[in-house]
Short mmCIF file of C-alpha atoms in Angstrom, two decimals:
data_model
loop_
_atom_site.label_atom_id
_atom_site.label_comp_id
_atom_site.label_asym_id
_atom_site.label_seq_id
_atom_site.Cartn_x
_atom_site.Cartn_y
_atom_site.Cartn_z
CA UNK A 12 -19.27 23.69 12.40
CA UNK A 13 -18.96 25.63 9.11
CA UNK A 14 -16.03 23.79 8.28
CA UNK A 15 -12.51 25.32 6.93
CA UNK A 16 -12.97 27.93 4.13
CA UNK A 17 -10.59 29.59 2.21
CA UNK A 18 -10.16 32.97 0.02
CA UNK A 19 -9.79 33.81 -2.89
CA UNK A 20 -11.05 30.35 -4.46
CA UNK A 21 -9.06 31.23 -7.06
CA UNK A 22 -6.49 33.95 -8.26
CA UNK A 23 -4.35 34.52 -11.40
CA UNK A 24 -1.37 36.52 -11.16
CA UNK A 25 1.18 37.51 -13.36
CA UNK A 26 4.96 36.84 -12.63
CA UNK A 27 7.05 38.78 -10.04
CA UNK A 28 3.79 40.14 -8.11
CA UNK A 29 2.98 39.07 -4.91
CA UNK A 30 -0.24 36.86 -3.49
CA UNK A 31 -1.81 36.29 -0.53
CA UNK A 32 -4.40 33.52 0.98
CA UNK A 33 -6.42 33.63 3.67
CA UNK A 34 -7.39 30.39 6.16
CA UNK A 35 -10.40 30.04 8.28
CA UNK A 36 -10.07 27.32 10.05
CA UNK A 37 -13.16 25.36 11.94
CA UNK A 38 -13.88 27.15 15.76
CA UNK A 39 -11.56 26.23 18.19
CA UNK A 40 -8.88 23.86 15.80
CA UNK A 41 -6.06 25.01 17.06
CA UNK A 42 -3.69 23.68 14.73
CA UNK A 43 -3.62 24.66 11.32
CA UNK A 44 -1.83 23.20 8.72
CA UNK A 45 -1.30 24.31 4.82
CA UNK A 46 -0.38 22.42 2.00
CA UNK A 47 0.33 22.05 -1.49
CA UNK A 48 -1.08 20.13 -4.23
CA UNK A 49 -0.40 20.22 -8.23
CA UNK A 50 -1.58 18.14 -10.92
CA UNK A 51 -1.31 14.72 -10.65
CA UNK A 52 -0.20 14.40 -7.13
CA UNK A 53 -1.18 14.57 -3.42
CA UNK A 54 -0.85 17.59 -1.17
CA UNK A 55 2.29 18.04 0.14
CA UNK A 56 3.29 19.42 3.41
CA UNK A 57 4.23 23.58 3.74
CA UNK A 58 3.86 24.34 7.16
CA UNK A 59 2.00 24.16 10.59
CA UNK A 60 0.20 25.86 13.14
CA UNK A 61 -0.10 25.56 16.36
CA UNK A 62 -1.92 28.53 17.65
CA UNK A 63 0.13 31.30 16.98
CA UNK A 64 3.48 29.18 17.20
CA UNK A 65 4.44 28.51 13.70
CA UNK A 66 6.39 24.96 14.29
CA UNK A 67 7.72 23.27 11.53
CA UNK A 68 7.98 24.38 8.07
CA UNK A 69 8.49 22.06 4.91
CA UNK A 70 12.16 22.85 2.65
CA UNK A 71 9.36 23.28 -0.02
CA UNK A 72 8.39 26.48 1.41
CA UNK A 73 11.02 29.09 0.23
CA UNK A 74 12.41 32.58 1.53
CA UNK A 75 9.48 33.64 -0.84
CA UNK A 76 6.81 32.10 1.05
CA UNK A 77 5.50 33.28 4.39
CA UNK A 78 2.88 32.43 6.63
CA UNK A 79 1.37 33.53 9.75
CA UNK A 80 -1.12 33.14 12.34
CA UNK A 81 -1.30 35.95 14.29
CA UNK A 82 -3.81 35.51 16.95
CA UNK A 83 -3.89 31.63 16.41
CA UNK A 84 -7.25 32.38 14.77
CA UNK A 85 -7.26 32.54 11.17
CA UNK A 86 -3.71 32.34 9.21
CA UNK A 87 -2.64 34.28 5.90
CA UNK A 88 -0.05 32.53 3.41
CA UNK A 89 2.00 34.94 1.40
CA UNK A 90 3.74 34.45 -2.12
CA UNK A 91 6.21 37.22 -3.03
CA UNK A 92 7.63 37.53 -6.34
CA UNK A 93 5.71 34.96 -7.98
CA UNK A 94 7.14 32.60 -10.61
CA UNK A 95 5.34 30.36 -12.92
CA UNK A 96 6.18 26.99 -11.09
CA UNK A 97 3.88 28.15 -7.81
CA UNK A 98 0.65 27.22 -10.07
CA UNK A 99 -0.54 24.77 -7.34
CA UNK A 100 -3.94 24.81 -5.16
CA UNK A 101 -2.76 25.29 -1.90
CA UNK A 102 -4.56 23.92 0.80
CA UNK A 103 -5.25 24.79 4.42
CA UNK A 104 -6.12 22.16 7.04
CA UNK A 105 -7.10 22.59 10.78
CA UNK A 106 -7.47 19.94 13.76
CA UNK A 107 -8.05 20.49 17.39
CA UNK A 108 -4.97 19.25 19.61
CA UNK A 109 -5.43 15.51 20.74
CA UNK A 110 -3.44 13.86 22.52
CA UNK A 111 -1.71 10.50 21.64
CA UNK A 112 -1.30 12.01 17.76
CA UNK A 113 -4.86 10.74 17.09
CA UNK A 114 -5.88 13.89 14.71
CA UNK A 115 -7.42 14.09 11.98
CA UNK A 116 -7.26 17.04 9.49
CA UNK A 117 -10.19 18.33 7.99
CA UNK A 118 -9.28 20.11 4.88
CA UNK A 119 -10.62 23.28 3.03
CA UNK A 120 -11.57 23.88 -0.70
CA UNK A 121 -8.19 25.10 -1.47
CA UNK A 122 -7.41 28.48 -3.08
CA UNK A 123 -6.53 27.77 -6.95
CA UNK A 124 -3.30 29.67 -8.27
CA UNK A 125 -2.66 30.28 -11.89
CA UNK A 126 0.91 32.70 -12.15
CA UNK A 127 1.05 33.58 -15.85
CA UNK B 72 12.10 9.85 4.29
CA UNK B 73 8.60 8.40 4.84
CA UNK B 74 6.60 7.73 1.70
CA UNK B 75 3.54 6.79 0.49
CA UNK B 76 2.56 5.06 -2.92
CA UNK B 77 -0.50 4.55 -4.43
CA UNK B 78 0.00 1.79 -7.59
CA UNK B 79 -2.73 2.69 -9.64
CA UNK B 80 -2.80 6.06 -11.42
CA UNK B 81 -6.25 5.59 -12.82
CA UNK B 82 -8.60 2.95 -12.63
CA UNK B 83 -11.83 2.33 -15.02
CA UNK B 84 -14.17 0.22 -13.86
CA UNK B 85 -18.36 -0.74 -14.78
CA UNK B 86 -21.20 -0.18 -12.13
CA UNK B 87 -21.42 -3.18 -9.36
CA UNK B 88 -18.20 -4.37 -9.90
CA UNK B 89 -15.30 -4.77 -6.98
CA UNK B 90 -12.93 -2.40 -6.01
CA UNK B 91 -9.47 -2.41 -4.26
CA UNK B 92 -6.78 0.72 -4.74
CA UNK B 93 -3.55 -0.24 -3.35
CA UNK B 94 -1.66 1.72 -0.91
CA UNK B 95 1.92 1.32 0.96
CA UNK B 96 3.57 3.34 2.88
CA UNK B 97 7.56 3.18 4.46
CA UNK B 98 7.99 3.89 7.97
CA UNK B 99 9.01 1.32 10.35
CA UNK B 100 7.10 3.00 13.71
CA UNK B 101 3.71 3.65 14.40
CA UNK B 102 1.56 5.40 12.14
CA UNK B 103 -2.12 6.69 11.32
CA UNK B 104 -3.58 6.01 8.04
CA UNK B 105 -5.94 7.72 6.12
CA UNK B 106 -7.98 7.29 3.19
CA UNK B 107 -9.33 10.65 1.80
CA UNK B 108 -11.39 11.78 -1.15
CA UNK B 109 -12.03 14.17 -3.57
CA UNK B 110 -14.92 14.15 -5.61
CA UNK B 111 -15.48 16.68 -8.83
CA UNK B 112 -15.25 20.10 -7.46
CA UNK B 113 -15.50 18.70 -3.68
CA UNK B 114 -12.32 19.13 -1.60
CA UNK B 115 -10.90 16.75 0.34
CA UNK B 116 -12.99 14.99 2.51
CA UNK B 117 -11.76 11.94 5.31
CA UNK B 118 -13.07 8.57 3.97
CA UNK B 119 -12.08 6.25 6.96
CA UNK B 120 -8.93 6.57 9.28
CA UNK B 121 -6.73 4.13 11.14
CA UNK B 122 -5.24 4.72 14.54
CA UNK B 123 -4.89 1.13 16.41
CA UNK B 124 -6.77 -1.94 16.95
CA UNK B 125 -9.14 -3.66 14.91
CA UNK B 126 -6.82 -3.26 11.65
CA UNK B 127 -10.40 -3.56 9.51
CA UNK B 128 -11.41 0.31 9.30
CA UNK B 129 -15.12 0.81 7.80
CA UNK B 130 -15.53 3.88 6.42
CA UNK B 131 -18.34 5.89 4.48
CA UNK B 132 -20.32 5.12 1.84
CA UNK B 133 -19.30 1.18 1.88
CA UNK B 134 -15.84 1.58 1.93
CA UNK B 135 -13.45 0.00 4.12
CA UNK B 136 -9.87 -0.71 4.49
CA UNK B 137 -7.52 -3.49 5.95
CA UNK B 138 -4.00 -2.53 7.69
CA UNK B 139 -1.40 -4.95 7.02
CA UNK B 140 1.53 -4.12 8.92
CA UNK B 141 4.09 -7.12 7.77
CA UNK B 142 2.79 -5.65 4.06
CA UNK B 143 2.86 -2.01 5.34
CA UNK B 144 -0.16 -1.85 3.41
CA UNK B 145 -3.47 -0.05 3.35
CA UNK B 146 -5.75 -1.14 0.62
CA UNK B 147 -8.87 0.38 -0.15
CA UNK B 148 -11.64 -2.02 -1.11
CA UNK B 149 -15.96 -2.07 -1.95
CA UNK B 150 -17.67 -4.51 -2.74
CA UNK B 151 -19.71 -2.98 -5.18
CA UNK B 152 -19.24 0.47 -6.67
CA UNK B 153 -21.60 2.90 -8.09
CA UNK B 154 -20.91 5.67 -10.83
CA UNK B 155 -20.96 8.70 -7.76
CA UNK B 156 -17.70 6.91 -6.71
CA UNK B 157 -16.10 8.56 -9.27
CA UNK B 158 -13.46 10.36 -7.59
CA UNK B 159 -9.97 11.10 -7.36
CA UNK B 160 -8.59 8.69 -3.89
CA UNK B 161 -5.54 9.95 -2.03
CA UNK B 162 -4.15 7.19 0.82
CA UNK B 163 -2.39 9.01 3.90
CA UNK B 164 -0.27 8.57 6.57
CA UNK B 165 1.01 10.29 9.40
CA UNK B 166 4.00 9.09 11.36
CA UNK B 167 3.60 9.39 16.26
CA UNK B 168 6.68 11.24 15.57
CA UNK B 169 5.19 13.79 13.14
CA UNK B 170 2.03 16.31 12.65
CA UNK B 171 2.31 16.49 8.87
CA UNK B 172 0.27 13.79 6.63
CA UNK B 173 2.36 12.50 3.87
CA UNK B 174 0.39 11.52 1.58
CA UNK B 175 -0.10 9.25 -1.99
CA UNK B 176 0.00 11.03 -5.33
CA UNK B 177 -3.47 9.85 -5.73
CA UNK B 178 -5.80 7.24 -7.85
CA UNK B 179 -8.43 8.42 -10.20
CA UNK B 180 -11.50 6.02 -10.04
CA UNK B 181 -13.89 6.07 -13.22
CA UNK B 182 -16.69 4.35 -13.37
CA UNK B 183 -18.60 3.36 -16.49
CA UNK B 184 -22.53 3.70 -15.59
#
């Protein structure tokens, strides 16, 4: 168990271009959550992941944002057209399926964003 | 809308001495609670979770927290903390109906060697 890693740890971008972050999450989690955290507050909820089925996705995440997990494996979160309020660390989280709701989420370092 | 808060913004406090962060949460059904941390430079890592029963959760590192449901309350408490406590503390919670964690915006813990 390697735990959930992320990539880039950190990016700077300038306005208007687009980003893109890559989730690993642990072997075999097949959910996979992201999230969103700036200074001074908790993550928030984006959207989630289970397997390839995106199924619920937060009124935070814009027409902007998309995110995908192709072959329920790892998942890719895309910025287009940047603007200055996206400077967050977004987070990605994974948990295997249990039944009865009792998951927990183990969380990854969190790719930093900076949009200048 | 469920919710989470966390009273404390930042709390200072000397080697050995108590702790307790409070933490309550609004949602009338069942939930899971979480305590997570995030020491410098660390990401987020569970401290103790609460899914039923025993409403006393131990956790790591000393820490433990009580679930009071007539409070819908979560506090965070050690007996005795030590400067590597120093940490930012996030309380969680995570409705049966839901897969998302909502969670706290989070109480920086200081402590003075």
């Amino acid at each position: 168990d390697t735990g959930v890693s992320q990539d880039p740890r950190h990016k700077i971008t300038k306005r208007g271009q687009n980003v893109t972050f890559r989730c690993d999450p642990i072997s075999e989690h097949n959910r996979l959550y992201w999230y969103r955290q700036t200074l001074g507050q908790g993550p928030e909820f984006l959207t989630y992941f289970q397997n390839e089925a995106q199924l619920e996705k937060s009124r935070l995440l814009s027409d902007r944002f998309s995110a995908e997990r192709p072959k329920g494996s790892f998942s890719t979160l895309e910025i287009q057209r940047t603007e200055q309020g996206d400077s967050a660390m977004y987070l990605c989280a994974s948990t295997p399926s249990v039944t009865g709701a009792r998951e927990t989420q183990y969380f990854g370092p969190g790719t930093r964003l900076l949009v200048l | 809308a469920q919710s989470v808060s966390q009273h404390n913004h930042h709390v200072i406090l000397s080697e050995a001495a108590s702790l307790e962060l409070g933490c309550n949460y609004s949602y009338g059904g069942t939930v899971n609670l979480f305590w997570y941390v995030q020491y410098p430079g660390q990401h987020l890592q569970l401290l103790l979770k609460y899914f039923s029963g025993d409403p006393l959760v131990k956790g790591i590192k000393g820490f433990e927290a009580e679930f009071i449901k007539s409070k819908f309350s979560f506090n965070l408490r050690k007996p005795s903390v030590q400067w590597s406590d120093t940490a930012e503390y996030f309380c969680a919670v995570k409705t049966s109906s839901a897969s998302k964690i909502i969670f706290g915006s989070g109480t920086r813990l200081s402590i003075r060697p």
